[in-house]
mmCIF file of C-alpha atoms and ligand atoms in Angstrom:
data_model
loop_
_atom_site.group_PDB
_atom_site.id
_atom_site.type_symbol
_atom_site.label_atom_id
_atom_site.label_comp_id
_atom_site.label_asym_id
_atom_site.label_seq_id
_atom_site.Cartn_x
_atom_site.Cartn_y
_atom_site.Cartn_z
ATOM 1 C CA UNK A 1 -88.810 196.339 -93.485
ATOM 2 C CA UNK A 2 -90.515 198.218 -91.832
ATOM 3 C CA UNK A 3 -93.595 196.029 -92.326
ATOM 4 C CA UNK A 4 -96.883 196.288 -91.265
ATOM 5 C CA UNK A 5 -99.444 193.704 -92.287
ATOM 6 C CA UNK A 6 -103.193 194.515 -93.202
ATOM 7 C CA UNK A 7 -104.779 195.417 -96.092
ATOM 8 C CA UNK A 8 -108.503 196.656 -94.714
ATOM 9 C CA UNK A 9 -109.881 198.804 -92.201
ATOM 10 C CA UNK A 10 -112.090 201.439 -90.683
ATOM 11 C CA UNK A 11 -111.949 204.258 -88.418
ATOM 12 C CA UNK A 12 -111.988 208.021 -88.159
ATOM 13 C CA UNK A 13 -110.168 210.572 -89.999
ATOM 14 C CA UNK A 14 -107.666 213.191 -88.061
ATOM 15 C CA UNK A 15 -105.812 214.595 -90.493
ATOM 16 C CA UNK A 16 -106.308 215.121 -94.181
ATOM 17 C CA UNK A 17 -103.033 215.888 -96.542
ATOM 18 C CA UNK A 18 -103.001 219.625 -98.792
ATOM 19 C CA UNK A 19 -105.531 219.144 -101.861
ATOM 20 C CA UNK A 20 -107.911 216.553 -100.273
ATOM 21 C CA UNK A 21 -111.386 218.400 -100.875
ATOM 22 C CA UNK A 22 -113.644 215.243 -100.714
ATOM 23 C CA UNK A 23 -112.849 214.362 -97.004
ATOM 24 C CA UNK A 24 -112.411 216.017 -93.286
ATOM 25 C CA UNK A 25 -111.647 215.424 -90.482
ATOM 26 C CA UNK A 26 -114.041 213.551 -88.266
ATOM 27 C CA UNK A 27 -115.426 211.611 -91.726
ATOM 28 C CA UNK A 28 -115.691 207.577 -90.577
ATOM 29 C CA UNK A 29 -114.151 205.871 -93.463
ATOM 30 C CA UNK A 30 -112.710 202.493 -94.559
ATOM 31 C CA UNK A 31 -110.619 201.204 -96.753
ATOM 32 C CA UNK A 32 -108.886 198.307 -98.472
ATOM 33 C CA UNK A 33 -105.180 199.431 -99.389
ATOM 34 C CA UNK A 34 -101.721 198.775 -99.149
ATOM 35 C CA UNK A 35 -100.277 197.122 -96.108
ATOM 36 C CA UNK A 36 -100.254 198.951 -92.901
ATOM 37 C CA UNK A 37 -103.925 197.840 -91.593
ATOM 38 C CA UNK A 38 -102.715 196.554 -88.427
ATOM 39 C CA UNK A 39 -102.005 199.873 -86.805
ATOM 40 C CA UNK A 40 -104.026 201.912 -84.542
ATOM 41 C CA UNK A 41 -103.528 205.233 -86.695
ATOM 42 C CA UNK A 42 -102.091 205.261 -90.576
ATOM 43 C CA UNK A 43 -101.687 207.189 -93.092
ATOM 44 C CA UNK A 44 -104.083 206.280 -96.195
ATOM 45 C CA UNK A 45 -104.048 207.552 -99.749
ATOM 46 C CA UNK A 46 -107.174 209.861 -99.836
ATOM 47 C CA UNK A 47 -108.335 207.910 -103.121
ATOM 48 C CA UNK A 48 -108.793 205.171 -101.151
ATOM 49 C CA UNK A 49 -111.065 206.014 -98.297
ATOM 50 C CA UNK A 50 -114.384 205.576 -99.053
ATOM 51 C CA UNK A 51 -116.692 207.602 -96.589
ATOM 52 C CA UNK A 52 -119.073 205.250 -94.103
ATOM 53 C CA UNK A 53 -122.760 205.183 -94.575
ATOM 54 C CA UNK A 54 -124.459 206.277 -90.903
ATOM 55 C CA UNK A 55 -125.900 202.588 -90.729
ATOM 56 C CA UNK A 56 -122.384 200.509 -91.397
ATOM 57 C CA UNK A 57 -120.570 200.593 -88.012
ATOM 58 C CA UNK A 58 -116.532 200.268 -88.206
ATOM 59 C CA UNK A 59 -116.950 196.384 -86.912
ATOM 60 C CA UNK A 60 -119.014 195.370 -89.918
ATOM 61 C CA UNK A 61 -116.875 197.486 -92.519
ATOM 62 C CA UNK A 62 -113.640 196.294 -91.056
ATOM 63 C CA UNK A 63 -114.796 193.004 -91.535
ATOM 64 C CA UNK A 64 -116.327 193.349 -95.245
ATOM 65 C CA UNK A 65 -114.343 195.723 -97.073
ATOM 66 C CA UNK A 66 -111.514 193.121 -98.521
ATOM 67 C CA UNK A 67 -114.001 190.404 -98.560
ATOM 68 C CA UNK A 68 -117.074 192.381 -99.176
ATOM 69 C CA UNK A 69 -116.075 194.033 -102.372
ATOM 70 C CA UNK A 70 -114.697 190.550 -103.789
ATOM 71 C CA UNK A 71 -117.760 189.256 -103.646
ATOM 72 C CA UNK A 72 -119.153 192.022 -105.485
ATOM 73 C CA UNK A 73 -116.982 191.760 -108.393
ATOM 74 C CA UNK A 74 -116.887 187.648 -108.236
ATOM 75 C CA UNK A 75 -120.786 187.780 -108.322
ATOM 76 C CA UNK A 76 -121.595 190.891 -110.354
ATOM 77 C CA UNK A 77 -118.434 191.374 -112.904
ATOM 78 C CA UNK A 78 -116.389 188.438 -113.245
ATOM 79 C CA UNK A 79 -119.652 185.659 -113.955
ATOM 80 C CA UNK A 80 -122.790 187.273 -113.415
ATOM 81 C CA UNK A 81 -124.826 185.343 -111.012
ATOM 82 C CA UNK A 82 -128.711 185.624 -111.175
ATOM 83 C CA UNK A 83 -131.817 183.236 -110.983
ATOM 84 C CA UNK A 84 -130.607 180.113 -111.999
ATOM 85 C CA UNK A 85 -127.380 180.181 -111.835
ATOM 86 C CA UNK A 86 -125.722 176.856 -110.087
ATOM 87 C CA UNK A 87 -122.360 177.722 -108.348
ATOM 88 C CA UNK A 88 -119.825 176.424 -105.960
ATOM 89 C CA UNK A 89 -118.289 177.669 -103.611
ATOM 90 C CA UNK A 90 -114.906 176.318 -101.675
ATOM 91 C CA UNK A 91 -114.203 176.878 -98.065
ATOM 92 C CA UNK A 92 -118.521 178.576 -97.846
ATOM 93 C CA UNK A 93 -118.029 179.099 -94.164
ATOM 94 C CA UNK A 94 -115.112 181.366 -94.863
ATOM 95 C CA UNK A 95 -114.741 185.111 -94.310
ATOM 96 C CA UNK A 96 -115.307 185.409 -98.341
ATOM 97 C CA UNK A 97 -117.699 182.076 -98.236
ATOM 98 C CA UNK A 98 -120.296 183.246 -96.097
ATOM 99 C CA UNK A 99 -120.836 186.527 -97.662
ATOM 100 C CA UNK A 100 -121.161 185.248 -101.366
ATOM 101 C CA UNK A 101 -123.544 182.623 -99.778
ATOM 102 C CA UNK A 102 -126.217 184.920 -98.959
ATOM 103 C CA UNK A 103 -125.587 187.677 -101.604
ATOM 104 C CA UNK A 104 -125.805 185.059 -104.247
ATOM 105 C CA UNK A 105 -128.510 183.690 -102.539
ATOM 106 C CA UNK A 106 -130.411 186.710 -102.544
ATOM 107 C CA UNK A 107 -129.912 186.990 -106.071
ATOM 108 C CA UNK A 108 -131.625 183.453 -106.849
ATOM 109 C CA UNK A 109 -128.416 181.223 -107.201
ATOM 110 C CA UNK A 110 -127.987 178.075 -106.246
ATOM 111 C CA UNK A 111 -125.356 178.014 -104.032
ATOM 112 C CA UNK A 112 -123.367 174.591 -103.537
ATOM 113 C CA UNK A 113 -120.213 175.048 -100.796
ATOM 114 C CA UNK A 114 -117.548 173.077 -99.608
ATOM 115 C CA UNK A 115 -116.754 173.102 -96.041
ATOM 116 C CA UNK A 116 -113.922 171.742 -93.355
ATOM 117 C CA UNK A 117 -116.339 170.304 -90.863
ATOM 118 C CA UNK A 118 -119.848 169.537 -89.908
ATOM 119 C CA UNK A 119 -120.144 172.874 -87.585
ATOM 120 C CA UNK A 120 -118.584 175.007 -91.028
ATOM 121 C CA UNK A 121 -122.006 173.229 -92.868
ATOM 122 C CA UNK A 122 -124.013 174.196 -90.391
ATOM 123 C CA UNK A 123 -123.072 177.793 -90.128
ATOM 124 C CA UNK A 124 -123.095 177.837 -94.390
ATOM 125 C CA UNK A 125 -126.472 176.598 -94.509
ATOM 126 C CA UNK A 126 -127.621 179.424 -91.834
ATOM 127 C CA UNK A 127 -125.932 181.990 -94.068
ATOM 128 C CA UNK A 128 -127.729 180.952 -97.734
ATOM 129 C CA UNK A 129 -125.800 177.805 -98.745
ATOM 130 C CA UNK A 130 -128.199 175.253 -100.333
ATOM 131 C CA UNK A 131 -126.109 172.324 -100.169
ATOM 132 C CA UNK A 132 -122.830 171.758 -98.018
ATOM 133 C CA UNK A 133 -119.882 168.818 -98.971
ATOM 134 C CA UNK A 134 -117.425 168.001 -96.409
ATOM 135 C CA UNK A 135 -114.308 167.946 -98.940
ATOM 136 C CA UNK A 136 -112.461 166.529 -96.374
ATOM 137 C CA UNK A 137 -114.370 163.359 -96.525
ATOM 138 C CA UNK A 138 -116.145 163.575 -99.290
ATOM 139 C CA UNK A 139 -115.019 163.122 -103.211
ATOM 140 C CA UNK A 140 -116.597 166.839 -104.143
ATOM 141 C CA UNK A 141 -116.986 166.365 -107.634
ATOM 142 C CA UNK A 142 -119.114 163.196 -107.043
ATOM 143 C CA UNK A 143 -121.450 165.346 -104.796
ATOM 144 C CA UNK A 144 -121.771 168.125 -107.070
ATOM 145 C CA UNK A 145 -122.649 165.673 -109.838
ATOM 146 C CA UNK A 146 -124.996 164.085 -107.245
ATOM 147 C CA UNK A 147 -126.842 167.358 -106.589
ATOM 148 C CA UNK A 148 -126.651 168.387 -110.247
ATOM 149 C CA UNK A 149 -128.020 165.814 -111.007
ATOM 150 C CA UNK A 150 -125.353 165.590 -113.541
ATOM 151 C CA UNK A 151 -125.443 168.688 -115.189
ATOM 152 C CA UNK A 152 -122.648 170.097 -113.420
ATOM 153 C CA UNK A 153 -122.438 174.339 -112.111
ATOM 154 C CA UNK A 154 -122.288 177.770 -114.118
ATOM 155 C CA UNK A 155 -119.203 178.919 -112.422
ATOM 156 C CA UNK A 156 -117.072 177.487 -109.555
ATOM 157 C CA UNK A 157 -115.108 180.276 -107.296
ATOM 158 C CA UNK A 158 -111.879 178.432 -106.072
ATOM 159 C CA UNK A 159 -109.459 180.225 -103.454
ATOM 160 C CA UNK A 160 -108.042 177.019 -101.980
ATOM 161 C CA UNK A 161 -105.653 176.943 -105.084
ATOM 162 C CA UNK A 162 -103.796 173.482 -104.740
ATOM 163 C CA UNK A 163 -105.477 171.145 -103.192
ATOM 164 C CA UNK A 164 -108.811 171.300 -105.175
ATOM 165 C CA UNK A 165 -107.588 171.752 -108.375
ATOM 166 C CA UNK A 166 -107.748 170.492 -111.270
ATOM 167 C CA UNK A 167 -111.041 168.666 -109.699
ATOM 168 C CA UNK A 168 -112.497 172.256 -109.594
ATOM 169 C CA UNK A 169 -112.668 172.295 -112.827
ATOM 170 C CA UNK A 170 -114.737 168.322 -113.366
ATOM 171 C CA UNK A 171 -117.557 170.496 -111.069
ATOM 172 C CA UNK A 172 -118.305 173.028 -114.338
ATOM 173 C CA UNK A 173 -120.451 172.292 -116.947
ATOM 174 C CA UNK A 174 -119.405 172.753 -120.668
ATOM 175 C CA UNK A 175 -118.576 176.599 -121.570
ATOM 176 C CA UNK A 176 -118.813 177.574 -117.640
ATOM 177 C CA UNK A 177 -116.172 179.460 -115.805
ATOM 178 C CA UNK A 178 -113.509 178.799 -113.745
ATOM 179 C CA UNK A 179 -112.993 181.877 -111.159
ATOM 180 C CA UNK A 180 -109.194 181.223 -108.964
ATOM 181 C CA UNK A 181 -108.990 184.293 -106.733
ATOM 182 C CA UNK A 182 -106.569 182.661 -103.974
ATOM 183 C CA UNK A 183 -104.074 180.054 -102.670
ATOM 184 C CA UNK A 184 -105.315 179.151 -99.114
ATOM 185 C CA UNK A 185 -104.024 175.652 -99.739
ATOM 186 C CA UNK A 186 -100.768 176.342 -102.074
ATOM 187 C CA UNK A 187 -100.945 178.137 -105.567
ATOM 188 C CA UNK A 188 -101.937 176.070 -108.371
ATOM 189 C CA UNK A 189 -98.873 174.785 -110.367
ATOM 190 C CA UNK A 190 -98.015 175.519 -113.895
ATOM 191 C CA UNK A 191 -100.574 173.762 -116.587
ATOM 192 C CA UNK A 192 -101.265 172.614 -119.736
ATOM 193 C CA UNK A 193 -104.501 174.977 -120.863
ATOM 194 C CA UNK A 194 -105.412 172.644 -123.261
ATOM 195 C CA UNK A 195 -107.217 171.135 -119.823
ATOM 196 C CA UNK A 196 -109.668 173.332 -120.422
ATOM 197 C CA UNK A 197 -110.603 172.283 -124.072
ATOM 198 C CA UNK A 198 -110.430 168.743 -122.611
ATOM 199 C CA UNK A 199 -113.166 169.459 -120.356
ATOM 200 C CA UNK A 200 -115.865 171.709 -122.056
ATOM 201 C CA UNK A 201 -113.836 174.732 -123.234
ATOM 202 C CA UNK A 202 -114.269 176.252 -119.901
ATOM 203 C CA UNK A 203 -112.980 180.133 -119.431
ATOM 204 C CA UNK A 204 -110.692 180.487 -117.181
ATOM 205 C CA UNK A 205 -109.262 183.752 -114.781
ATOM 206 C CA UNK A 206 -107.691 184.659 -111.973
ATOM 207 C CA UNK A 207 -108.868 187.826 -110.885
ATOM 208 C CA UNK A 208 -108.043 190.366 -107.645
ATOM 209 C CA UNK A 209 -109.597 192.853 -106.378
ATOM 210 C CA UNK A 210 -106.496 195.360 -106.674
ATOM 211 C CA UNK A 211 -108.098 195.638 -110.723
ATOM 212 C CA UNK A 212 -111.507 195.434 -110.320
ATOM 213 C CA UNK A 213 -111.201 198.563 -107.995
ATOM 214 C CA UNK A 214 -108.141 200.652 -110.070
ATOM 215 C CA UNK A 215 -110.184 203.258 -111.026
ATOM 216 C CA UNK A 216 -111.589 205.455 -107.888
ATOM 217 C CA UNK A 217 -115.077 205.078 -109.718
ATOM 218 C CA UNK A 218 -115.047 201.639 -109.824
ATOM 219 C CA UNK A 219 -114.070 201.348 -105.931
ATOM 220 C CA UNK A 220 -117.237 203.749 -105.366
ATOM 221 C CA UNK A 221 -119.416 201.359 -107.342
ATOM 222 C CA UNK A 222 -118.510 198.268 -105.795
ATOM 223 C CA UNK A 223 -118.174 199.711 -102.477
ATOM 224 C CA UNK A 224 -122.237 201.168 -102.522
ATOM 225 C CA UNK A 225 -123.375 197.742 -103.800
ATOM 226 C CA UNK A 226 -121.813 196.399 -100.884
ATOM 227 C CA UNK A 227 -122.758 198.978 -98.535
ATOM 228 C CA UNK A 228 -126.701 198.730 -99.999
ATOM 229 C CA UNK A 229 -127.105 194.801 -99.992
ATOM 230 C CA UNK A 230 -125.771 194.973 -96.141
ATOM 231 C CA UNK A 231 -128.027 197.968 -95.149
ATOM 232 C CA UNK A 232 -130.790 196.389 -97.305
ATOM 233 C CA UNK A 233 -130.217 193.009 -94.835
ATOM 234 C CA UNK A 234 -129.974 190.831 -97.236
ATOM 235 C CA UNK A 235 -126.320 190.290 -96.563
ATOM 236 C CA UNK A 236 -125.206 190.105 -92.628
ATOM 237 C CA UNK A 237 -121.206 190.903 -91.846
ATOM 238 C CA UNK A 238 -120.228 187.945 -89.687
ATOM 239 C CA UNK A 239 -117.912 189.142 -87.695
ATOM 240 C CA UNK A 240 -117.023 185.790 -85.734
ATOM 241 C CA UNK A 241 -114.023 186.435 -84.119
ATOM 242 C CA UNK A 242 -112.752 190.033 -82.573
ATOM 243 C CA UNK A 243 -109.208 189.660 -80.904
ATOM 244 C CA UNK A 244 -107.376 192.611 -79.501
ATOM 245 C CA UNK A 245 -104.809 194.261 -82.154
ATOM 246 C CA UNK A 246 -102.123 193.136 -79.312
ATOM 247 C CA UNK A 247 -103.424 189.617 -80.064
ATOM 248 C CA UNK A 248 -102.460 189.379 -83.673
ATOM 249 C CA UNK A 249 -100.490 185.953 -83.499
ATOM 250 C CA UNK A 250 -103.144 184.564 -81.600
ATOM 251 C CA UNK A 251 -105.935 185.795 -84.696
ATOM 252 C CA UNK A 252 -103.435 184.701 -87.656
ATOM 253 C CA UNK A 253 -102.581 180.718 -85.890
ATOM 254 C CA UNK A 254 -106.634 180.201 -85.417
ATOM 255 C CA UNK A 255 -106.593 181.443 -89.584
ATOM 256 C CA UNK A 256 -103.896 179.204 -90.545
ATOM 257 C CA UNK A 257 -105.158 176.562 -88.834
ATOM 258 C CA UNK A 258 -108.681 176.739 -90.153
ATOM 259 C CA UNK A 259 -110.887 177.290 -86.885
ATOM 260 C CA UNK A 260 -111.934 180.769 -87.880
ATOM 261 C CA UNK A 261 -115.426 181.548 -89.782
ATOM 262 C CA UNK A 262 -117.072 184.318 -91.393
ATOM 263 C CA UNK A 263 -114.962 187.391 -90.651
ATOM 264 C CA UNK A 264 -112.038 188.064 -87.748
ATOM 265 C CA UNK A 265 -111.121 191.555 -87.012
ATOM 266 C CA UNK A 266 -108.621 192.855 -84.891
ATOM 267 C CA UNK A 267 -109.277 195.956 -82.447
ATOM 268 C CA UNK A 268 -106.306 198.247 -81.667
HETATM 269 N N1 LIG B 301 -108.445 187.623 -105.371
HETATM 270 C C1 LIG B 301 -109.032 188.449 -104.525
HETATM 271 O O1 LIG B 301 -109.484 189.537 -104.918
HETATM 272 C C2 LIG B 301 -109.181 188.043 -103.098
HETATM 273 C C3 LIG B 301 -109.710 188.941 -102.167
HETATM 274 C C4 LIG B 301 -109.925 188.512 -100.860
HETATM 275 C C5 LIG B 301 -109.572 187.219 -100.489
HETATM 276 N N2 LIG B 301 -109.010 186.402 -101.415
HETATM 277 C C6 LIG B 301 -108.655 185.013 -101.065
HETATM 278 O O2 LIG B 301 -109.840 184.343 -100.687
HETATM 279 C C7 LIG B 301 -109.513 183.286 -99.809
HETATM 280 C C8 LIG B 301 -110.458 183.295 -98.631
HETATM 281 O O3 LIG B 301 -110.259 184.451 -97.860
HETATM 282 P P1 LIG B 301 -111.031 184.565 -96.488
HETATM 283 O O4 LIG B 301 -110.782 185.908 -95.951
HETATM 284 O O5 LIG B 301 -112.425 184.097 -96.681
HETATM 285 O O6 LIG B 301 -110.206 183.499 -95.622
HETATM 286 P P2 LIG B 301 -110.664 182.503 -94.493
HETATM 287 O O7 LIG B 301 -111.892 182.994 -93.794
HETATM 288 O O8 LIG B 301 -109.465 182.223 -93.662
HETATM 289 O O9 LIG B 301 -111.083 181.207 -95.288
HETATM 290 C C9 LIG B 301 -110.130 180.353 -95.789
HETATM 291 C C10 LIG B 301 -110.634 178.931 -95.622
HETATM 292 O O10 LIG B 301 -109.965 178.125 -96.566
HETATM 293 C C11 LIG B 301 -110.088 176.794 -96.147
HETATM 294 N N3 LIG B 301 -108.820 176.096 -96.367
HETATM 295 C C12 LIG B 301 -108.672 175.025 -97.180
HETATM 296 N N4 LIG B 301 -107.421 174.587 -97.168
HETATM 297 C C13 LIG B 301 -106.739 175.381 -96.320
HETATM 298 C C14 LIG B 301 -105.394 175.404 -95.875
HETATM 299 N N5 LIG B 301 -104.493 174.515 -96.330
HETATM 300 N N6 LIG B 301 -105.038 176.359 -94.983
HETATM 301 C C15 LIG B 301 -105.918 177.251 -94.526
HETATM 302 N N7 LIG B 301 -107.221 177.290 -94.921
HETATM 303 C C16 LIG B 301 -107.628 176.359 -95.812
HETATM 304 C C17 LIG B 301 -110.508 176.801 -94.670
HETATM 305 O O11 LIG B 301 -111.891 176.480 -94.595
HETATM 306 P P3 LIG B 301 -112.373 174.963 -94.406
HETATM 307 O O12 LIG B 301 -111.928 174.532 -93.042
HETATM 308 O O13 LIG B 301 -113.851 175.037 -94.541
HETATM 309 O O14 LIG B 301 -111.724 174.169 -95.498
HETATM 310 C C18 LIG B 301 -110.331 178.276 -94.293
HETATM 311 O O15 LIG B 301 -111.148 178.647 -93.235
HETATM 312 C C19 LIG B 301 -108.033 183.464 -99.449
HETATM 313 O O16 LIG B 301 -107.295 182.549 -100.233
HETATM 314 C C20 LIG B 301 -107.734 184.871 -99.876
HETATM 315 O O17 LIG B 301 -106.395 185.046 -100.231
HETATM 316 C C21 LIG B 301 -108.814 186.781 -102.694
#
């Protein structure tokens, strides 16, 4: 304590500290950055504002910049998606999901994504996703097989953590990648690696953001791809859900219990 939740946001700057030359007051900026995002005014280290482009409005960067940016670096750094890549994607009708449906879509992927419910396949299909399984019915792995027609996916991007793991990893073909960037479900217990030998001497990693974006030059990269493919319209923010900041229990029980999509933010 004191603790403030939130790690992303936009708004307006009021105040800038002594040796901050690159912004001023009145620059429209967001962010992804330590806690403190759920705050109507905060104090942000200048390195990690990144100025607004005119045609991103504070509702679509507040709902990308977190999610936005992973995509980047899940798509373009950690496996590099293009034309014919085959991937899948957990929880596709997610705040995460739907954006790496249509970027990867735009970039020629199949995209294969699991989903909670029939309305969550709908909604993934809308937004890029080529084929939807309803893991809560369905045996995934079987599908994917089924769609593959047995030659399995390039990479499979798994933030659901313990309850779709190790089957994650029966969904990648031989010498593909396994990409863990979350827990939604539970983290994924302690296990033997020589799993992955077992099953095609698969790479393995569990990447964050927080690295891919260390360097202030690589948080300017990833944040103008993202800013480009949105203002380009390849790539629409869904922001599905916009709850008051006062209404902050309300956003985080409809999270937890798995009726959001697409993006929620909060508006002090
Ligand atoms: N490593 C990184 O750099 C990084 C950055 C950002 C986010 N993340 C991670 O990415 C994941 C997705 O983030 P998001 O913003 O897209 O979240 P989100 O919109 O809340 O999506 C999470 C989805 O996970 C599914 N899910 C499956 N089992 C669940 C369970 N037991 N409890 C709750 N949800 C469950 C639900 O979709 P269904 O109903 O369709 O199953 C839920 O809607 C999170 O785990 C987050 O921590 C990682």
């Amino acid at each position: 304590m004191p603790f403030v939740v939130g790690n992303e946001g936009a708004g307006d700057v009021t105040a800038v500290g002594p040796g901050v030359t690159d912004i001023k007051v009145g620059d429209r900026v967001a962010y992804v950055a330590a806690l403190g995002g759920y705050s109507a005014e905060r104090l942000l280290p200048a390195d990690r504002a990144v100025k607004l482009p005119e045609k991103i409005s504070y509702e679509q960067a507040a709902g990308m910049m977190l999610k936005g940016m992973t995509v980047q670096y899940l798509i373009r750094r950690t496996f590099k998606v293009e034309k014919g890549t085959t991937l899948l994607m957990h929880a596709a009708a997610g705040g995460v999901g739907l954006i790496l449906c249509q970027w990867a879509n735009a970039l020629g992927a199949t995209v294969i994504g699991t989903v909670g419910s029939k309305e969550k396949a709908e909604l993934a299909k809308k937004n890029g996703c080529h084929h939807t399984i309803l893991y809560r019915d369905e045996d995934f792995v079987a599908k994917v097989k089924e769609i593959t027609g047995g030659k399995l996916c390039d990479v499979v991007y798994d933030a659901i953590g313990k309850t779709t793991f190790p089957a994650s990893l029966d969904c990648i073909r031989p010498l593909g990648m396994f990409v863990s960037f979350g827990a939604a479900s539970g983290p994924i217990e302690a296990f033997n690696i020589g799993i992955l030998q077992q099953k095609g001497s698969l790479f393995a990693t569990r990447p964050t953001l927080n690295t891919y974006t260390a360097k202030r030059e690589d948080l300017m990269m990833t944040a103008k791809d993202l800013f480009d493919i949105v203002a380009s319209g390849k790539v629409k923010i869904p922001v599905n859900q916009t709850y008051a900041l006062k209404d902050a229990v309300k956003a985080h029980r409809e999270l937890e219990g798995r009726e959001t999509t697409g993006s929620s933010i909060l508006v002090p």
